[in-house]
Amino acid sequence: MNELAITVIGPDRTGIVADVAGALAGVGANLTDSTMTRLRGHFAMTLICTGPTVEAVEKALEPVSADGGLLATVRSVPPEADTEPVGEPYLLSVHGADRLGIVAAVTRVVAAGGGNITDLTTRLTGPLYVLVAEVDLPPGVADDLATALAVAADELGVDVTLRPAESDVL
Amino acid sequence: MSDALADWKPDVLGVAGRVLPVVTAPDPVLGRPGAEVDPMDPEVVQLAADLVATMRVSPGCVGLAAPQVGVSAQVFSLDVTQHPKTATTHGTFVLCNARVVEASRWRPGREGCMSVPDLTGDVKRAGRLVVEAVLPGTGEAVRIATDAFEARALQHEIDHCAGKLFLDRVAGAHAVYQRKVYL
Protein backbone atom coordinates (compact mmCIF):
# COMPACT_ATOMS: atom_id res chain seq x y z
CA MET A 1 0.00 0.00 0.00
CA ASN A 2 1.21 3.50 -0.80
CA GLU A 3 2.18 5.68 2.12
CA LEU A 4 2.16 9.40 1.37
CA ALA A 5 3.56 12.43 3.17
CA ILE A 6 1.45 15.51 2.45
CA THR A 7 1.89 19.12 3.50
CA VAL A 8 -0.62 21.90 3.03
CA ILE A 9 -0.03 25.49 4.07
CA GLY A 10 -1.73 28.76 3.34
CA PRO A 11 -3.47 31.79 4.82
CA ASP A 12 -5.97 30.63 7.43
CA ARG A 13 -9.65 30.61 6.54
CA THR A 14 -12.73 28.64 7.52
CA GLY A 15 -12.94 25.15 6.01
CA ILE A 16 -9.35 24.27 5.11
CA VAL A 17 -9.38 21.03 7.10
CA ALA A 18 -12.79 20.04 5.74
CA ASP A 19 -11.73 20.80 2.16
CA VAL A 20 -8.43 18.89 2.36
CA ALA A 21 -9.84 15.95 4.32
CA GLY A 22 -12.79 15.77 1.93
CA ALA A 23 -10.51 15.73 -1.12
CA LEU A 24 -8.38 12.99 0.44
CA ALA A 25 -11.39 10.89 1.41
CA GLY A 26 -12.73 11.32 -2.11
CA VAL A 27 -9.75 9.42 -3.57
CA GLY A 28 -9.62 6.85 -0.80
CA ALA A 29 -6.65 8.32 1.02
CA ASN A 30 -6.81 7.14 4.62
CA LEU A 31 -5.53 9.91 6.90
CA THR A 32 -3.41 8.29 9.61
CA ASP A 33 -1.12 10.58 11.65
CA SER A 34 -1.41 14.33 11.22
CA THR A 35 -0.63 17.61 12.86
CA MET A 36 -2.49 20.76 11.95
CA THR A 37 -2.06 24.17 13.49
CA ARG A 38 -2.18 27.88 12.84
CA LEU A 39 1.17 29.63 12.65
CA ARG A 40 1.10 33.43 12.50
CA GLY A 41 -2.11 33.45 10.44
CA HIS A 42 -1.10 30.57 8.17
CA PHE A 43 -2.79 27.21 8.56
CA ALA A 44 -0.23 24.40 8.31
CA MET A 45 -1.02 20.70 7.90
CA THR A 46 1.40 17.79 7.86
CA LEU A 47 -0.29 14.49 7.09
CA ILE A 48 0.55 10.85 6.52
CA CYS A 49 -1.97 9.00 4.38
CA THR A 50 -2.22 5.53 2.95
CA GLY A 51 -4.01 4.39 -0.15
CA PRO A 52 -3.84 6.09 -3.53
CA THR A 53 -0.96 7.16 -5.73
CA VAL A 54 0.85 10.48 -5.53
CA GLU A 55 -0.74 11.52 -8.84
CA ALA A 56 -4.26 10.75 -7.63
CA VAL A 57 -3.82 12.82 -4.48
CA GLU A 58 -2.21 15.71 -6.33
CA LYS A 59 -5.15 15.78 -8.70
CA ALA A 60 -7.63 15.61 -5.82
CA LEU A 61 -5.96 18.54 -4.08
CA GLU A 62 -5.85 20.72 -7.21
CA PRO A 63 -9.29 22.29 -6.64
CA VAL A 64 -8.37 23.02 -3.01
CA SER A 65 -5.28 24.97 -4.01
CA ALA A 66 -6.68 26.31 -7.30
CA ASP A 67 -7.10 29.88 -6.04
CA GLY A 68 -3.40 30.01 -5.19
CA GLY A 69 -4.04 30.41 -1.50
CA LEU A 70 -2.95 26.96 -0.40
CA LEU A 71 0.30 25.23 -1.28
CA ALA A 72 0.10 21.44 -1.20
CA THR A 73 2.91 18.93 -1.65
CA VAL A 74 2.55 15.17 -1.92
CA ARG A 75 5.23 12.53 -1.97
CA SER A 76 5.53 8.82 -1.52
CA VAL A 77 7.38 7.66 1.59
CA PRO A 78 8.55 4.23 2.71
CA PRO A 79 6.34 2.54 5.28
CA GLU A 80 7.18 3.19 8.92
CA ALA A 81 10.10 1.13 10.13
CA ASP A 82 9.54 -0.99 13.22
CA THR A 83 11.76 1.06 15.49
CA GLU A 84 11.08 1.04 19.17
CA PRO A 85 12.19 4.20 20.92
CA VAL A 86 15.29 3.34 22.91
CA GLY A 87 15.69 6.70 24.60
CA GLU A 88 14.35 8.27 27.74
CA PRO A 89 11.87 11.13 27.26
CA TYR A 90 13.02 14.60 28.27
CA LEU A 91 11.58 18.07 27.94
CA LEU A 92 13.67 21.04 26.87
CA SER A 93 12.58 24.65 27.42
CA VAL A 94 14.44 27.63 26.01
CA HIS A 95 13.36 31.25 26.36
CA GLY A 96 15.01 34.58 25.84
CA ALA A 97 15.38 37.58 23.59
CA ASP A 98 14.74 36.75 19.95
CA ARG A 99 17.83 36.48 17.78
CA LEU A 100 18.93 34.59 14.71
CA GLY A 101 19.97 30.97 15.18
CA ILE A 102 18.53 29.94 18.56
CA VAL A 103 16.86 26.80 17.17
CA ALA A 104 19.90 25.93 15.07
CA ALA A 105 22.33 26.24 17.95
CA VAL A 106 20.22 24.47 20.57
CA THR A 107 19.17 21.57 18.35
CA ARG A 108 22.76 21.09 17.18
CA VAL A 109 23.80 20.59 20.81
CA VAL A 110 20.95 18.10 21.30
CA ALA A 111 21.95 16.18 18.16
CA ALA A 112 25.63 16.16 19.14
CA GLY A 113 24.61 14.62 22.47
CA GLY A 114 22.72 11.83 20.71
CA GLY A 115 19.28 13.29 21.48
CA ASN A 116 16.46 12.83 19.01
CA ILE A 117 13.86 15.60 18.86
CA THR A 118 10.37 14.11 18.56
CA ASP A 119 8.29 17.27 18.89
CA LEU A 120 9.15 20.93 18.90
CA THR A 121 7.21 24.17 19.08
CA THR A 122 8.49 27.72 18.94
CA ARG A 123 6.65 30.93 19.68
CA LEU A 124 7.70 34.49 19.11
CA THR A 125 5.70 37.01 21.07
CA GLY A 126 7.01 40.55 21.09
CA PRO A 127 10.73 40.32 21.84
CA LEU A 128 10.35 36.94 23.64
CA TYR A 129 11.32 33.74 21.85
CA VAL A 130 10.20 30.44 23.38
CA LEU A 131 11.19 26.92 22.30
CA VAL A 132 9.77 23.77 23.90
CA ALA A 133 10.98 20.40 22.62
CA GLU A 134 10.38 16.79 23.51
CA VAL A 135 13.61 14.86 23.21
CA ASP A 136 14.52 11.17 23.40
CA LEU A 137 17.91 10.80 25.06
CA PRO A 138 20.13 7.72 25.18
CA PRO A 139 20.48 6.46 28.76
CA GLY A 140 23.06 8.31 30.83
CA VAL A 141 23.66 11.38 28.65
CA ALA A 142 21.24 13.83 30.29
CA ASP A 143 23.71 15.44 32.71
CA ASP A 144 26.38 16.04 30.06
CA LEU A 145 23.79 17.34 27.63
CA ALA A 146 22.39 19.72 30.27
CA THR A 147 25.90 21.08 30.80
CA ALA A 148 26.46 21.53 27.05
CA LEU A 149 23.06 23.21 26.70
CA ALA A 150 23.89 25.61 29.53
CA VAL A 151 27.07 26.66 27.70
CA ALA A 152 25.18 27.18 24.43
CA ALA A 153 22.39 29.06 26.22
CA ASP A 154 24.92 31.35 27.85
CA GLU A 155 26.42 32.19 24.44
CA LEU A 156 22.94 32.86 23.03
CA GLY A 157 21.84 34.89 26.06
CA VAL A 158 18.82 32.65 26.68
CA ASP A 159 17.64 30.47 29.56
CA VAL A 160 17.47 26.71 29.12
CA THR A 161 15.96 23.89 31.21
CA LEU A 162 16.27 20.14 30.53
CA ARG A 163 14.15 17.84 32.67
CA PRO A 164 12.70 14.33 32.51
CA ALA A 165 9.26 14.18 30.90
CA GLU A 166 6.70 12.63 33.18
CA SER A 167 4.40 9.98 31.90
CA ASP A 168 1.63 8.76 34.12
CA VAL A 169 0.27 5.40 33.05
CA LEU A 170 -3.29 4.96 34.20
CA MET B 1 4.54 30.01 64.08
CA SER B 2 1.31 29.98 62.08
CA ASP B 3 -0.08 32.68 64.38
CA ALA B 4 2.67 35.00 63.18
CA LEU B 5 1.32 34.73 59.64
CA ALA B 6 -2.30 35.15 60.78
CA ASP B 7 -1.36 38.35 62.63
CA TRP B 8 0.77 39.67 59.79
CA LYS B 9 -0.70 42.52 57.75
CA PRO B 10 1.04 44.77 55.23
CA ASP B 11 0.63 47.65 57.78
CA VAL B 12 3.18 45.83 59.96
CA LEU B 13 5.81 46.96 57.47
CA GLY B 14 5.28 50.58 58.57
CA VAL B 15 6.11 52.05 55.16
CA ALA B 16 3.96 53.03 52.23
CA GLY B 17 4.30 50.80 49.20
CA ARG B 18 5.14 52.27 45.82
CA VAL B 19 3.70 50.94 42.57
CA LEU B 20 6.64 49.72 40.48
CA PRO B 21 6.77 48.81 36.80
CA VAL B 22 6.54 45.04 36.16
CA VAL B 23 9.31 43.69 33.94
CA THR B 24 8.55 41.14 31.25
CA ALA B 25 10.52 38.32 29.61
CA PRO B 26 13.12 38.32 28.10
CA ASP B 27 14.44 40.72 30.76
CA PRO B 28 17.50 38.87 32.13
CA VAL B 29 16.58 39.63 35.76
CA LEU B 30 13.80 37.03 35.44
CA GLY B 31 16.34 34.29 34.72
CA ARG B 32 18.69 35.12 37.60
CA PRO B 33 18.39 33.29 40.95
CA GLY B 34 17.48 35.85 43.61
CA ALA B 35 19.72 36.44 46.61
CA GLU B 36 18.62 35.50 50.12
CA VAL B 37 17.61 38.59 52.05
CA ASP B 38 17.75 39.94 55.58
CA PRO B 39 14.06 40.34 56.47
CA MET B 40 14.87 43.24 58.83
CA ASP B 41 16.80 45.23 56.21
CA PRO B 42 14.86 48.49 55.58
CA GLU B 43 15.32 48.00 51.83
CA VAL B 44 13.69 44.57 52.06
CA VAL B 45 10.85 46.01 54.14
CA GLN B 46 10.30 48.72 51.52
CA LEU B 47 10.46 46.11 48.74
CA ALA B 48 7.83 44.03 50.54
CA ALA B 49 5.51 47.04 50.74
CA ASP B 50 6.18 47.84 47.06
CA LEU B 51 5.32 44.29 45.99
CA VAL B 52 1.99 44.43 47.83
CA ALA B 53 1.18 47.86 46.38
CA THR B 54 2.06 46.77 42.82
CA MET B 55 0.16 43.50 43.19
CA ARG B 56 -2.94 45.35 44.38
CA VAL B 57 -3.12 47.70 41.40
CA SER B 58 -2.53 44.93 38.85
CA PRO B 59 -5.82 43.36 37.71
CA GLY B 60 -5.96 39.61 38.33
CA CYS B 61 -2.55 39.56 39.99
CA VAL B 62 -2.43 37.01 42.82
CA GLY B 63 1.30 37.10 43.45
CA LEU B 64 4.36 39.15 42.60
CA ALA B 65 8.01 38.26 43.10
CA ALA B 66 10.94 40.67 43.48
CA PRO B 67 12.55 39.72 40.12
CA GLN B 68 9.31 40.86 38.46
CA VAL B 69 9.98 44.39 39.63
CA GLY B 70 13.63 44.13 38.63
CA VAL B 71 15.08 43.14 42.02
CA SER B 72 17.01 39.86 42.18
CA ALA B 73 15.94 38.81 45.67
CA GLN B 74 13.97 36.04 47.36
CA VAL B 75 10.91 38.06 48.31
CA PHE B 76 7.36 37.77 47.03
CA SER B 77 3.86 38.88 47.88
CA LEU B 78 0.77 36.71 47.58
CA ASP B 79 -2.98 37.09 47.92
CA VAL B 80 -5.26 34.47 46.40
CA THR B 81 -8.33 35.32 48.50
CA GLN B 82 -10.41 36.46 45.51
CA HIS B 83 -9.51 33.60 43.18
CA PRO B 84 -12.23 31.04 42.41
CA LYS B 85 -9.82 28.07 42.55
CA THR B 86 -8.73 28.96 46.10
CA ALA B 87 -9.49 26.52 48.92
CA THR B 88 -7.19 27.35 51.83
CA THR B 89 -5.96 30.95 52.00
CA HIS B 90 -3.69 32.87 54.36
CA GLY B 91 -4.77 36.32 53.18
CA THR B 92 -2.29 38.91 51.98
CA PHE B 93 1.31 38.22 52.95
CA VAL B 94 4.92 38.67 51.92
CA LEU B 95 7.56 35.97 52.38
CA CYS B 96 11.34 36.12 52.35
CA ASN B 97 13.71 33.21 51.60
CA ALA B 98 10.84 30.76 51.12
CA ARG B 99 11.60 27.04 50.76
CA VAL B 100 9.32 24.16 49.83
CA VAL B 101 9.67 21.50 52.52
CA GLU B 102 6.83 19.16 51.55
CA ALA B 103 5.03 18.74 48.24
CA SER B 104 2.47 16.14 47.20
CA ARG B 105 -0.67 15.55 45.12
CA TRP B 106 0.77 16.78 41.85
CA ARG B 107 -1.79 18.12 39.41
CA PRO B 108 -1.65 19.85 36.04
CA GLY B 109 -3.11 23.31 35.61
CA ARG B 110 -2.99 26.26 33.21
CA GLU B 111 -0.79 29.16 34.36
CA GLY B 112 -0.16 32.67 33.20
CA CYS B 113 2.27 35.27 34.45
CA MET B 114 2.38 39.07 34.40
CA SER B 115 5.97 38.79 33.17
CA VAL B 116 4.96 36.57 30.22
CA PRO B 117 1.80 38.44 29.26
CA ASP B 118 1.12 36.83 25.88
CA LEU B 119 1.46 33.12 26.75
CA THR B 120 0.01 30.57 29.14
CA GLY B 121 1.13 27.01 29.79
CA ASP B 122 0.16 23.71 31.38
CA VAL B 123 2.27 23.07 34.47
CA LYS B 124 2.16 20.27 37.01
CA ARG B 125 2.29 21.58 40.59
CA ALA B 126 1.84 20.11 44.03
CA GLY B 127 -1.71 20.49 45.31
CA ARG B 128 -0.56 20.03 48.90
CA LEU B 129 2.39 22.11 50.00
CA VAL B 130 4.36 23.09 53.09
CA VAL B 131 6.62 26.13 52.83
CA GLU B 132 9.01 27.62 55.37
CA ALA B 133 9.98 31.27 55.17
CA VAL B 134 10.55 34.41 57.22
CA LEU B 135 8.32 37.46 57.41
CA PRO B 136 9.67 40.85 56.35
CA GLY B 137 9.81 43.48 59.07
CA THR B 138 9.49 41.05 61.98
CA GLY B 139 11.91 38.32 60.88
CA GLU B 140 9.63 35.69 62.34
CA ALA B 141 9.93 32.20 60.91
CA VAL B 142 6.70 30.78 59.51
CA ARG B 143 5.63 27.39 58.27
CA ILE B 144 2.69 27.48 55.88
CA ALA B 145 0.66 24.40 54.99
CA THR B 146 -1.75 25.00 52.13
CA ASP B 147 -3.40 23.45 49.10
CA ALA B 148 -5.06 24.03 45.74
CA PHE B 149 -4.55 27.45 44.18
CA GLU B 150 -2.56 28.98 47.03
CA ALA B 151 -0.12 26.05 46.77
CA ARG B 152 0.20 26.57 43.01
CA ALA B 153 0.74 30.32 43.41
CA LEU B 154 3.40 29.76 46.09
CA GLN B 155 5.33 27.40 43.81
CA HIS B 156 5.07 29.87 40.92
CA GLU B 157 6.48 32.71 43.07
CA ILE B 158 9.22 30.55 44.64
CA ASP B 159 10.23 29.63 41.08
CA HIS B 160 10.49 33.36 40.22
CA CYS B 161 12.82 33.81 43.20
CA ALA B 162 14.98 30.98 41.78
CA GLY B 163 15.10 32.60 38.33
CA LYS B 164 12.57 30.21 36.78
CA LEU B 165 9.43 30.94 34.78
CA PHE B 166 6.45 28.64 34.17
CA LEU B 167 7.95 28.20 30.68
CA ASP B 168 10.70 26.13 32.36
CA ARG B 169 8.11 23.68 33.66
CA VAL B 170 5.53 23.28 30.90
CA ALA B 171 4.31 19.74 30.29
CA GLY B 172 5.18 19.35 26.60
CA ALA B 173 5.85 20.88 23.20
CA HIS B 174 2.13 21.59 22.82
CA ALA B 175 1.58 22.89 26.35
CA VAL B 176 2.30 26.57 25.60
CA TYR B 177 -0.61 28.66 24.38
CA GLN B 178 -1.12 32.12 22.97
CA ARG B 179 -3.14 33.95 25.57
CA LYS B 180 -6.62 34.76 24.33
CA VAL B 181 -8.25 36.33 27.37
CA TYR B 182 -6.82 39.25 29.29
CA LEU B 183 -8.20 40.47 32.56
XYZ file of C-alpha atoms in Angstrom:
353
model
C 0.000 0.000 0.000
C 1.214 3.499 -0.800
C 2.180 5.679 2.121
C 2.161 9.397 1.371
C 3.564 12.434 3.171
C 1.453 15.507 2.451
C 1.886 19.120 3.505
C -0.617 21.905 3.029
C -0.035 25.491 4.073
C -1.729 28.761 3.338
C -3.472 31.786 4.823
C -5.975 30.626 7.429
C -9.648 30.606 6.543
C -12.725 28.642 7.521
C -12.943 25.154 6.012
C -9.346 24.274 5.106
C -9.375 21.026 7.105
C -12.787 20.043 5.741
C -11.725 20.803 2.157
C -8.428 18.892 2.363
C -9.837 15.952 4.321
C -12.790 15.769 1.925
C -10.508 15.734 -1.119
C -8.384 12.987 0.438
C -11.389 10.889 1.406
C -12.727 11.316 -2.112
C -9.751 9.420 -3.575
C -9.622 6.847 -0.799
C -6.646 8.317 1.018
C -6.807 7.144 4.621
C -5.531 9.909 6.897
C -3.406 8.294 9.610
C -1.123 10.581 11.652
C -1.407 14.326 11.217
C -0.630 17.609 12.865
C -2.486 20.757 11.954
C -2.064 24.170 13.492
C -2.175 27.878 12.836
C 1.168 29.633 12.654
C 1.097 33.431 12.500
C -2.105 33.453 10.444
C -1.103 30.572 8.172
C -2.787 27.212 8.563
C -0.234 24.396 8.307
C -1.016 20.704 7.904
C 1.400 17.791 7.865
C -0.286 14.492 7.088
C 0.546 10.852 6.523
C -1.970 9.003 4.380
C -2.223 5.529 2.951
C -4.012 4.393 -0.154
C -3.845 6.090 -3.533
C -0.958 7.157 -5.732
C 0.847 10.480 -5.530
C -0.738 11.520 -8.837
C -4.261 10.750 -7.629
C -3.822 12.816 -4.477
C -2.206 15.709 -6.329
C -5.153 15.784 -8.703
C -7.630 15.608 -5.821
C -5.963 18.539 -4.078
C -5.849 20.715 -7.210
C -9.288 22.292 -6.637
C -8.369 23.015 -3.010
C -5.278 24.973 -4.012
C -6.675 26.308 -7.295
C -7.101 29.876 -6.041
C -3.401 30.007 -5.193
C -4.039 30.413 -1.501
C -2.948 26.958 -0.401
C 0.301 25.228 -1.279
C 0.100 21.441 -1.201
C 2.913 18.926 -1.650
C 2.552 15.167 -1.925
C 5.232 12.526 -1.969
C 5.530 8.825 -1.524
C 7.379 7.661 1.590
C 8.553 4.229 2.708
C 6.337 2.539 5.283
C 7.180 3.188 8.923
C 10.100 1.127 10.126
C 9.536 -0.987 13.221
C 11.755 1.062 15.489
C 11.076 1.037 19.167
C 12.186 4.205 20.916
C 15.290 3.338 22.911
C 15.686 6.699 24.596
C 14.352 8.275 27.742
C 11.866 11.125 27.262
C 13.018 14.597 28.273
C 11.585 18.074 27.938
C 13.668 21.037 26.870
C 12.582 24.649 27.420
C 14.442 27.628 26.010
C 13.358 31.249 26.363
C 15.006 34.580 25.842
C 15.377 37.582 23.586
C 14.736 36.745 19.954
C 17.831 36.475 17.782
C 18.926 34.586 14.711
C 19.967 30.972 15.182
C 18.525 29.940 18.558
C 16.858 26.805 17.167
C 19.899 25.926 15.067
C 22.335 26.242 17.947
C 20.222 24.471 20.570
C 19.174 21.569 18.355
C 22.764 21.091 17.182
C 23.798 20.587 20.813
C 20.948 18.102 21.303
C 21.953 16.176 18.159
C 25.627 16.159 19.142
C 24.608 14.624 22.472
C 22.722 11.834 20.708
C 19.284 13.293 21.478
C 16.455 12.829 19.008
C 13.856 15.595 18.862
C 10.372 14.110 18.564
C 8.289 17.269 18.890
C 9.152 20.932 18.897
C 7.209 24.174 19.079
C 8.493 27.719 18.937
C 6.650 30.925 19.680
C 7.703 34.487 19.112
C 5.697 37.013 21.074
C 7.015 40.546 21.087
C 10.732 40.315 21.840
C 10.348 36.944 23.637
C 11.316 33.740 21.850
C 10.204 30.439 23.380
C 11.187 26.921 22.301
C 9.771 23.770 23.904
C 10.980 20.405 22.619
C 10.378 16.793 23.512
C 13.614 14.860 23.208
C 14.519 11.174 23.405
C 17.910 10.796 25.059
C 20.130 7.723 25.183
C 20.484 6.464 28.758
C 23.065 8.311 30.826
C 23.663 11.384 28.649
C 21.244 13.827 30.292
C 23.712 15.438 32.709
C 26.383 16.038 30.065
C 23.785 17.335 27.631
C 22.388 19.720 30.265
C 25.897 21.085 30.799
C 26.456 21.530 27.051
C 23.063 23.212 26.695
C 23.888 25.610 29.527
C 27.066 26.662 27.701
C 25.176 27.177 24.428
C 22.390 29.055 26.217
C 24.916 31.353 27.849
C 26.418 32.190 24.444
C 22.938 32.862 23.034
C 21.842 34.892 26.056
C 18.823 32.648 26.677
C 17.637 30.466 29.564
C 17.467 26.708 29.123
C 15.958 23.888 31.207
C 16.268 20.142 30.533
C 14.154 17.839 32.675
C 12.700 14.330 32.510
C 9.261 14.178 30.902
C 6.704 12.633 33.182
C 4.398 9.976 31.901
C 1.634 8.758 34.123
C 0.273 5.404 33.045
C -3.292 4.955 34.202
C 4.544 30.010 64.083
C 1.307 29.975 62.085
C -0.080 32.685 64.384
C 2.666 35.001 63.180
C 1.317 34.731 59.643
C -2.297 35.150 60.779
C -1.358 38.353 62.626
C 0.769 39.672 59.787
C -0.699 42.521 57.747
C 1.036 44.770 55.229
C 0.627 47.648 57.776
C 3.178 45.829 59.958
C 5.815 46.964 57.469
C 5.277 50.577 58.569
C 6.111 52.048 55.164
C 3.960 53.034 52.231
C 4.295 50.799 49.195
C 5.140 52.274 45.818
C 3.704 50.939 42.575
C 6.642 49.719 40.481
C 6.769 48.807 36.803
C 6.538 45.041 36.163
C 9.310 43.695 33.944
C 8.548 41.135 31.254
C 10.521 38.318 29.614
C 13.115 38.323 28.104
C 14.441 40.722 30.763
C 17.501 38.871 32.130
C 16.581 39.627 35.756
C 13.804 37.026 35.437
C 16.340 34.286 34.724
C 18.692 35.121 37.601
C 18.395 33.287 40.947
C 17.478 35.853 43.608
C 19.719 36.442 46.610
C 18.623 35.502 50.116
C 17.607 38.594 52.052
C 17.753 39.941 55.583
C 14.062 40.342 56.467
C 14.872 43.243 58.826
C 16.802 45.234 56.206
C 14.859 48.486 55.578
C 15.318 48.002 51.829
C 13.692 44.572 52.056
C 10.847 46.015 54.139
C 10.304 48.724 51.516
C 10.460 46.114 48.736
C 7.835 44.027 50.536
C 5.513 47.042 50.738
C 6.184 47.840 47.063
C 5.320 44.293 45.993
C 1.987 44.431 47.828
C 1.180 47.864 46.376
C 2.060 46.771 42.825
C 0.158 43.497 43.192
C -2.941 45.351 44.376
C -3.120 47.700 41.403
C -2.529 44.932 38.848
C -5.817 43.362 37.707
C -5.961 39.613 38.331
C -2.552 39.555 39.992
C -2.435 37.007 42.825
C 1.301 37.104 43.453
C 4.355 39.145 42.598
C 8.014 38.264 43.098
C 10.937 40.670 43.482
C 12.554 39.719 40.122
C 9.311 40.855 38.455
C 9.983 44.392 39.632
C 13.630 44.128 38.627
C 15.083 43.135 42.018
C 17.011 39.861 42.176
C 15.935 38.810 45.672
C 13.965 36.038 47.358
C 10.912 38.060 48.312
C 7.357 37.769 47.030
C 3.857 38.878 47.875
C 0.769 36.706 47.581
C -2.979 37.093 47.916
C -5.265 34.473 46.399
C -8.326 35.321 48.505
C -10.413 36.462 45.510
C -9.512 33.599 43.178
C -12.234 31.041 42.410
C -9.818 28.071 42.555
C -8.729 28.960 46.096
C -9.494 26.522 48.917
C -7.185 27.352 51.828
C -5.961 30.952 51.996
C -3.694 32.869 54.360
C -4.770 36.323 53.182
C -2.287 38.910 51.983
C 1.307 38.223 52.947
C 4.920 38.670 51.922
C 7.557 35.966 52.380
C 11.343 36.117 52.352
C 13.714 33.211 51.600
C 10.843 30.759 51.118
C 11.596 27.039 50.757
C 9.315 24.159 49.828
C 9.675 21.501 52.516
C 6.826 19.158 51.555
C 5.034 18.740 48.244
C 2.472 16.136 47.203
C -0.669 15.552 45.124
C 0.773 16.785 41.848
C -1.795 18.121 39.408
C -1.652 19.846 36.039
C -3.110 23.309 35.607
C -2.989 26.260 33.215
C -0.791 29.155 34.359
C -0.164 32.670 33.196
C 2.268 35.272 34.447
C 2.377 39.067 34.396
C 5.965 38.788 33.167
C 4.956 36.567 30.217
C 1.797 38.436 29.256
C 1.121 36.826 25.875
C 1.464 33.116 26.746
C 0.007 30.574 29.138
C 1.128 27.010 29.789
C 0.159 23.713 31.383
C 2.271 23.073 34.467
C 2.158 20.269 37.009
C 2.295 21.576 40.588
C 1.835 20.105 44.027
C -1.715 20.493 45.312
C -0.557 20.026 48.897
C 2.389 22.108 50.005
C 4.358 23.093 53.091
C 6.616 26.131 52.829
C 9.013 27.617 55.373
C 9.982 31.267 55.175
C 10.546 34.414 57.222
C 8.325 37.458 57.407
C 9.669 40.853 56.348
C 9.812 43.479 59.074
C 9.491 41.050 61.978
C 11.912 38.325 60.876
C 9.628 35.690 62.342
C 9.930 32.204 60.907
C 6.695 30.780 59.506
C 5.629 27.385 58.265
C 2.686 27.479 55.876
C 0.661 24.399 54.992
C -1.751 25.005 52.135
C -3.404 23.453 49.103
C -5.060 24.026 45.740
C -4.546 27.448 44.176
C -2.559 28.981 47.027
C -0.122 26.046 46.766
C 0.205 26.567 43.005
C 0.737 30.316 43.414
C 3.400 29.761 46.095
C 5.327 27.396 43.809
C 5.073 29.874 40.917
C 6.483 32.711 43.069
C 9.216 30.547 44.643
C 10.235 29.633 41.084
C 10.491 33.360 40.224
C 12.821 33.805 43.199
C 14.976 30.976 41.776
C 15.102 32.596 38.332
C 12.572 30.208 36.782
C 9.428 30.943 34.781
C 6.454 28.643 34.165
C 7.953 28.201 30.681
C 10.703 26.129 32.357
C 8.111 23.682 33.663
C 5.526 23.276 30.895
C 4.307 19.745 30.286
C 5.184 19.352 26.603
C 5.850 20.880 23.200
C 2.127 21.591 22.819
C 1.581 22.887 26.347
C 2.295 26.572 25.596
C -0.612 28.657 24.379
C -1.118 32.115 22.966
C -3.141 33.946 25.570
C -6.619 34.760 24.334
C -8.254 36.334 27.375
C -6.818 39.248 29.292
C -8.201 40.468 32.558
